[in-house]
PDB file of N, CA and C in Angstrom:
ATOM      1  N   VAL A 413     -83.103 -54.208  12.951  1.00 75.00           N
ATOM      2  CA  VAL A 413     -81.999 -53.867  11.998  1.00 75.00           C
ATOM      3  C   VAL A 413     -81.904 -54.965  10.894  1.00 75.00           C
ATOM      4  N   MET A 414     -82.335 -56.118  11.148  1.00 74.00           N
ATOM      5  CA  MET A 414     -82.328 -57.168  10.070  1.00 74.00           C
ATOM      6  C   MET A 414     -83.059 -56.732   8.878  1.00 74.00           C
ATOM      7  N   ASN A 415     -84.242 -56.132   9.186  1.00 79.00           N
ATOM      8  CA  ASN A 415     -85.318 -55.795   8.112  1.00 79.00           C
ATOM      9  C   ASN A 415     -84.722 -54.731   7.106  1.00 79.00           C
ATOM     10  N   ILE A 416     -83.797 -53.769   7.697  1.00 79.00           N
ATOM     11  CA  ILE A 416     -83.384 -52.805   6.757  1.00 79.00           C
ATOM     12  C   ILE A 416     -82.195 -53.109   5.850  1.00 79.00           C
ATOM     13  N   LEU A 417     -81.795 -54.375   6.032  1.00 79.00           N
ATOM     14  CA  LEU A 417     -80.618 -54.848   5.226  1.00 79.00           C
ATOM     15  C   LEU A 417     -81.201 -54.791   3.608  1.00 79.00           C
ATOM     16  N   PRO A 418     -80.208 -54.488   2.891  1.00 83.00           N
ATOM     17  CA  PRO A 418     -80.634 -54.479   1.329  1.00 83.00           C
ATOM     18  C   PRO A 418     -80.779 -56.057   0.682  1.00 83.00           C
ATOM     19  N   ILE A 419     -81.533 -56.906   1.472  1.00 83.00           N
ATOM     20  CA  ILE A 419     -81.773 -58.199   0.909  1.00 83.00           C
ATOM     21  C   ILE A 419     -83.131 -58.313   0.310  1.00 83.00           C
ATOM     22  N   PRO A 420     -83.334 -58.546  -0.953  1.00 83.00           N
ATOM     23  CA  PRO A 420     -84.598 -58.749  -1.514  1.00 83.00           C
ATOM     24  C   PRO A 420     -85.478 -59.448  -0.643  1.00 83.00           C
ATOM     25  N   GLY A 421     -86.750 -59.060  -0.565  1.00 81.00           N
ATOM     26  CA  GLY A 421     -87.685 -59.875   0.404  1.00 81.00           C
ATOM     27  C   GLY A 421     -87.850 -59.216   1.756  1.00 81.00           C
ATOM     28  N   LEU A 422     -86.862 -58.328   2.163  1.00 82.00           N
ATOM     29  CA  LEU A 422     -87.003 -57.474   3.268  1.00 82.00           C
ATOM     30  C   LEU A 422     -87.192 -56.010   3.018  1.00 82.00           C
ATOM     31  N   ASP A 423     -87.576 -55.056   3.839  1.00 85.00           N
ATOM     32  CA  ASP A 423     -87.886 -53.801   3.410  1.00 85.00           C
ATOM     33  C   ASP A 423     -86.654 -53.005   2.881  1.00 85.00           C
ATOM     34  N   GLY A 424     -85.551 -53.499   3.253  1.00 86.00           N
ATOM     35  CA  GLY A 424     -84.276 -52.817   2.697  1.00 86.00           C
ATOM     36  C   GLY A 424     -84.205 -53.149   1.261  1.00 86.00           C
ATOM     37  N   GLY A 425     -84.598 -54.367   0.680  1.00 88.00           N
ATOM     38  CA  GLY A 425     -84.547 -54.650  -0.669  1.00 88.00           C
ATOM     39  C   GLY A 425     -85.589 -53.952  -1.364  1.00 88.00           C
ATOM     40  N   HIS A 426     -86.864 -53.755  -0.927  1.00 89.00           N
ATOM     41  CA  HIS A 426     -87.677 -52.705  -1.498  1.00 89.00           C
ATOM     42  C   HIS A 426     -87.218 -51.455  -1.757  1.00 89.00           C
ATOM     43  N   ALA A 427     -86.507 -50.861  -0.702  1.00 89.00           N
ATOM     44  CA  ALA A 427     -86.009 -49.627  -0.765  1.00 89.00           C
ATOM     45  C   ALA A 427     -84.760 -49.541  -1.728  1.00 89.00           C
ATOM     46  N   LEU A 428     -84.137 -50.504  -1.947  1.00 89.00           N
ATOM     47  CA  LEU A 428     -83.030 -50.545  -2.987  1.00 89.00           C
ATOM     48  C   LEU A 428     -83.616 -50.661  -4.229  1.00 89.00           C
ATOM     49  N   PHE A 429     -84.629 -51.414  -4.623  1.00 91.00           N
ATOM     50  CA  PHE A 429     -85.179 -51.253  -6.011  1.00 91.00           C
ATOM     51  C   PHE A 429     -85.994 -49.820  -6.238  1.00 91.00           C
ATOM     52  N   THR A 430     -86.541 -49.407  -5.172  1.00 92.00           N
ATOM     53  CA  THR A 430     -87.166 -47.940  -5.363  1.00 92.00           C
ATOM     54  C   THR A 430     -86.022 -46.994  -5.758  1.00 92.00           C
ATOM     55  N   LEU A 431     -84.839 -47.130  -5.023  1.00 92.00           N
ATOM     56  CA  LEU A 431     -83.901 -46.122  -5.353  1.00 92.00           C
ATOM     57  C   LEU A 431     -83.316 -46.416  -6.675  1.00 92.00           C
ATOM     58  N   TRP A 432     -83.191 -47.695  -7.156  1.00 92.00           N
ATOM     59  CA  TRP A 432     -82.697 -48.010  -8.573  1.00 92.00           C
ATOM     60  C   TRP A 432     -83.832 -47.315  -9.526  1.00 92.00           C
ATOM     61  N   GLU A 433     -85.059 -47.339  -9.242  1.00 94.00           N
ATOM     62  CA  GLU A 433     -85.947 -46.749 -10.106  1.00 94.00           C
ATOM     63  C   GLU A 433     -85.758 -45.242 -10.209  1.00 94.00           C
ATOM     64  N   ILE A 434     -85.513 -44.655  -9.009  1.00 95.00           N
ATOM     65  CA  ILE A 434     -85.402 -43.220  -9.039  1.00 95.00           C
ATOM     66  C   ILE A 434     -84.127 -42.823  -9.763  1.00 95.00           C
ATOM     67  N   VAL A 435     -83.116 -43.452  -9.677  1.00 96.00           N
ATOM     68  CA  VAL A 435     -81.818 -43.150 -10.237  1.00 96.00           C
ATOM     69  C   VAL A 435     -81.821 -43.432 -11.832  1.00 96.00           C
ATOM     70  N   THR A 436     -82.458 -44.561 -12.212  1.00 95.00           N
ATOM     71  CA  THR A 436     -82.466 -44.766 -13.714  1.00 95.00           C
ATOM     72  C   THR A 436     -83.729 -44.304 -14.298  1.00 95.00           C
ATOM     73  N   GLY A 437     -84.721 -44.025 -13.698  1.00 94.00           N
ATOM     74  CA  GLY A 437     -86.020 -43.576 -14.288  1.00 94.00           C
ATOM     75  C   GLY A 437     -86.723 -44.413 -14.871  1.00 94.00           C
ATOM     76  N   ARG A 438     -86.402 -45.762 -14.770  1.00 94.00           N
ATOM     77  CA  ARG A 438     -87.185 -47.007 -15.205  1.00 94.00           C
ATOM     78  C   ARG A 438     -87.473 -48.087 -14.344  1.00 94.00           C
ATOM     79  N   LYS A 439     -88.655 -48.530 -14.474  1.00 93.00           N
ATOM     80  CA  LYS A 439     -89.103 -49.691 -13.543  1.00 93.00           C
ATOM     81  C   LYS A 439     -88.265 -50.854 -13.725  1.00 93.00           C
ATOM     82  N   VAL A 440     -87.957 -51.563 -12.662  1.00 91.00           N
ATOM     83  CA  VAL A 440     -87.222 -52.895 -12.748  1.00 91.00           C
ATOM     84  C   VAL A 440     -88.304 -53.826 -13.287  1.00 91.00           C
ATOM     85  N   SER A 441     -87.720 -54.780 -14.094  1.00 93.00           N
ATOM     86  CA  SER A 441     -88.895 -55.627 -14.806  1.00 93.00           C
ATOM     87  C   SER A 441     -89.274 -56.745 -13.663  1.00 93.00           C
ATOM     88  N   ASP A 442     -90.393 -57.183 -13.920  1.00 92.00           N
ATOM     89  CA  ASP A 442     -91.090 -58.066 -12.923  1.00 92.00           C
ATOM     90  C   ASP A 442     -90.090 -59.382 -12.783  1.00 92.00           C
ATOM     91  N   ARG A 443     -89.585 -59.806 -13.915  1.00 95.00           N
ATOM     92  CA  ARG A 443     -88.623 -61.041 -13.930  1.00 95.00           C
ATOM     93  C   ARG A 443     -87.494 -60.853 -13.118  1.00 95.00           C
ATOM     94  N   VAL A 444     -86.833 -59.696 -13.032  1.00 92.00           N
ATOM     95  CA  VAL A 444     -85.759 -59.267 -12.258  1.00 92.00           C
ATOM     96  C   VAL A 444     -86.105 -59.257 -10.694  1.00 92.00           C
ATOM     97  N   LEU A 445     -87.299 -58.682 -10.624  1.00 91.00           N
ATOM     98  CA  LEU A 445     -87.868 -58.674  -9.120  1.00 91.00           C
ATOM     99  C   LEU A 445     -88.141 -60.134  -8.603  1.00 91.00           C
ATOM    100  N   GLU A 446     -88.838 -60.866  -9.414  1.00 92.00           N
ATOM    101  CA  GLU A 446     -89.026 -62.332  -8.892  1.00 92.00           C
ATOM    102  C   GLU A 446     -87.777 -63.043  -8.669  1.00 92.00           C
ATOM    103  N   ALA A 447     -86.789 -62.987  -9.521  1.00 92.00           N
ATOM    104  CA  ALA A 447     -85.468 -63.757  -9.337  1.00 92.00           C
ATOM    105  C   ALA A 447     -84.870 -63.100  -7.976  1.00 92.00           C
ATOM    106  N   ALA A 448     -84.855 -61.893  -7.829  1.00 91.00           N
ATOM    107  CA  ALA A 448     -84.331 -61.199  -6.528  1.00 91.00           C
ATOM    108  C   ALA A 448     -85.033 -61.802  -5.282  1.00 91.00           C
ATOM    109  N   GLN A 449     -86.235 -61.807  -5.506  1.00 91.00           N
ATOM    110  CA  GLN A 449     -87.106 -62.365  -4.234  1.00 91.00           C
ATOM    111  C   GLN A 449     -86.654 -63.736  -3.986  1.00 91.00           C
ATOM    112  N   TYR A 450     -86.421 -64.528  -4.814  1.00 92.00           N
ATOM    113  CA  TYR A 450     -86.017 -66.066  -4.643  1.00 92.00           C
ATOM    114  C   TYR A 450     -84.677 -66.142  -3.956  1.00 92.00           C
ATOM    115  N   GLU A 451     -83.716 -65.142  -4.719  1.00 91.00           N
ATOM    116  CA  GLU A 451     -82.374 -65.059  -4.126  1.00 91.00           C
ATOM    117  C   GLU A 451     -82.323 -64.729  -2.663  1.00 91.00           C
ATOM    118  N   GLY A 452     -83.085 -63.693  -2.359  1.00 90.00           N
ATOM    119  CA  GLY A 452     -83.187 -63.011  -1.062  1.00 90.00           C
ATOM    120  C   GLY A 452     -83.758 -64.151   0.000  1.00 90.00           C
ATOM    121  N   LEU A 453     -84.773 -64.777  -0.545  1.00 91.00           N
ATOM    122  CA  LEU A 453     -85.190 -65.954   0.414  1.00 91.00           C
ATOM    123  C   LEU A 453     -84.167 -67.016   0.829  1.00 91.00           C
ATOM    124  N   VAL A 454     -83.341 -67.315  -0.395  1.00 93.00           N
ATOM    125  CA  VAL A 454     -82.275 -68.224  -0.090  1.00 93.00           C
ATOM    126  C   VAL A 454     -81.265 -67.604   0.871  1.00 93.00           C
ATOM    127  N   ILE A 455     -80.852 -66.312   0.734  1.00 91.00           N
ATOM    128  CA  ILE A 455     -79.976 -65.885   1.604  1.00 91.00           C
ATOM    129  C   ILE A 455     -80.579 -65.694   3.137  1.00 91.00           C
ATOM    130  N   ILE A 456     -81.947 -65.404   3.213  1.00 91.00           N
ATOM    131  CA  ILE A 456     -82.543 -65.442   4.571  1.00 91.00           C
ATOM    132  C   ILE A 456     -82.437 -66.801   5.139  1.00 91.00           C
ATOM    133  N   LEU A 457     -82.766 -67.705   4.574  1.00 94.00           N
ATOM    134  CA  LEU A 457     -82.677 -69.184   5.018  1.00 94.00           C
ATOM    135  C   LEU A 457     -81.392 -69.633   5.323  1.00 94.00           C
ATOM    136  N   ALA A 458     -80.407 -69.351   4.480  1.00 95.00           N
ATOM    137  CA  ALA A 458     -79.032 -69.622   4.786  1.00 95.00           C
ATOM    138  C   ALA A 458     -78.537 -68.988   6.076  1.00 95.00           C
ATOM    139  N   LEU A 459     -78.950 -67.789   6.343  1.00 92.00           N
ATOM    140  CA  LEU A 459     -78.613 -67.017   7.563  1.00 92.00           C
ATOM    141  C   LEU A 459     -79.272 -67.693   8.722  1.00 92.00           C
ATOM    142  N   LEU A 460     -80.513 -68.037   8.579  1.00 94.00           N
ATOM    143  CA  LEU A 460     -81.255 -68.780   9.569  1.00 94.00           C
ATOM    144  C   LEU A 460     -80.630 -70.093  10.029  1.00 94.00           C
ATOM    145  N   LEU A 461     -80.319 -70.945   8.994  1.00 97.00           N
ATOM    146  CA  LEU A 461     -79.654 -72.254   9.222  1.00 97.00           C
ATOM    147  C   LEU A 461     -78.270 -72.091   9.853  1.00 97.00           C
ATOM    148  N   TYR A 462     -77.501 -71.138   9.489  1.00 97.00           N
ATOM    149  CA  TYR A 462     -76.202 -70.873   9.997  1.00 97.00           C
ATOM    150  C   TYR A 462     -76.413 -70.470  11.542  1.00 97.00           C
ATOM    151  N   ALA A 463     -77.269 -69.509  11.813  1.00 95.00           N
ATOM    152  CA  ALA A 463     -77.484 -69.037  13.246  1.00 95.00           C
ATOM    153  C   ALA A 463     -77.938 -70.241  14.034  1.00 95.00           C
ATOM    154  N   ASN A 464     -78.822 -70.907  13.708  1.00 96.00           N
ATOM    155  CA  ASN A 464     -79.340 -72.178  14.375  1.00 96.00           C
ATOM    156  C   ASN A 464     -78.422 -73.239  14.453  1.00 96.00           C
ATOM    157  N   GLY A 465     -77.788 -73.520  13.450  1.00 95.00           N
ATOM    158  CA  GLY A 465     -76.584 -74.466  13.593  1.00 95.00           C
ATOM    159  C   GLY A 465     -75.413 -74.170  14.527  1.00 95.00           C
ATOM    160  N   ASN A 466     -75.096 -72.941  14.512  1.00 95.00           N
ATOM    161  CA  ASN A 466     -74.191 -72.371  15.387  1.00 95.00           C
ATOM    162  C   ASN A 466     -74.543 -72.358  16.901  1.00 95.00           C
ATOM    163  N   ASP A 467     -75.760 -72.294  17.170  1.00 95.00           N
ATOM    164  CA  ASP A 467     -76.180 -72.251  18.394  1.00 95.00           C
ATOM    165  C   ASP A 467     -76.311 -73.798  18.841  1.00 95.00           C
ATOM    166  N   ILE A 468     -76.699 -74.758  18.114  1.00 94.00           N
ATOM    167  CA  ILE A 468     -76.763 -76.126  18.364  1.00 94.00           C
ATOM    168  C   ILE A 468     -75.489 -76.647  18.575  1.00 94.00           C
ATOM    169  N   TYR A 469     -74.501 -76.163  17.808  1.00 94.00           N
ATOM    170  CA  TYR A 469     -73.083 -76.698  17.961  1.00 94.00           C
ATOM    171  C   TYR A 469     -72.517 -76.217  19.110  1.00 94.00           C
ATOM    172  N   ARG A 470     -72.670 -75.035  19.513  1.00 93.00           N
ATOM    173  CA  ARG A 470     -72.070 -74.450  20.709  1.00 93.00           C
ATOM    174  C   ARG A 470     -72.893 -75.179  22.078  1.00 93.00           C
ATOM    175  N   PHE A 471     -74.218 -75.458  21.824  1.00 93.00           N
ATOM    176  CA  PHE A 471     -74.934 -76.230  23.097  1.00 93.00           C
ATOM    177  C   PHE A 471     -74.132 -77.427  23.290  1.00 93.00           C
ATOM    178  N   PHE A 472     -74.037 -78.260  22.162  1.00 92.00           N
ATOM    179  CA  PHE A 472     -73.775 -79.770  22.343  1.00 92.00           C
ATOM    180  C   PHE A 472     -72.141 -79.930  22.395  1.00 92.00           C
ATOM    181  N   ILE A 473     -71.469 -79.221  21.561  1.00 88.00           N
ATOM    182  CA  ILE A 473     -69.958 -79.267  21.584  1.00 88.00           C
ATOM    183  C   ILE A 473     -69.200 -78.703  22.848  1.00 88.00           C
ATOM    184  N   ARG A 474     -69.603 -77.600  23.274  1.00 75.00           N
ATOM    185  CA  ARG A 474     -68.949 -76.935  24.225  1.00 75.00           C
ATOM    186  C   ARG A 474     -69.441 -77.272  25.627  1.00 75.00           C
TER     187      ARG A 474
END
């Protein structure tokens, strides 16, 4: 399920950019794709840290 989210770096992000190309008829520039990949990586890492931090918090605090 996580892989189909429209976050760049995952398959859902690639599908989103492909859909954008179909709708506009133009290829997304490489600079935009690269920036989106970095932002997607930051989002994925933030989700990972949040989930792990939440687990650690629940284990030690509760």
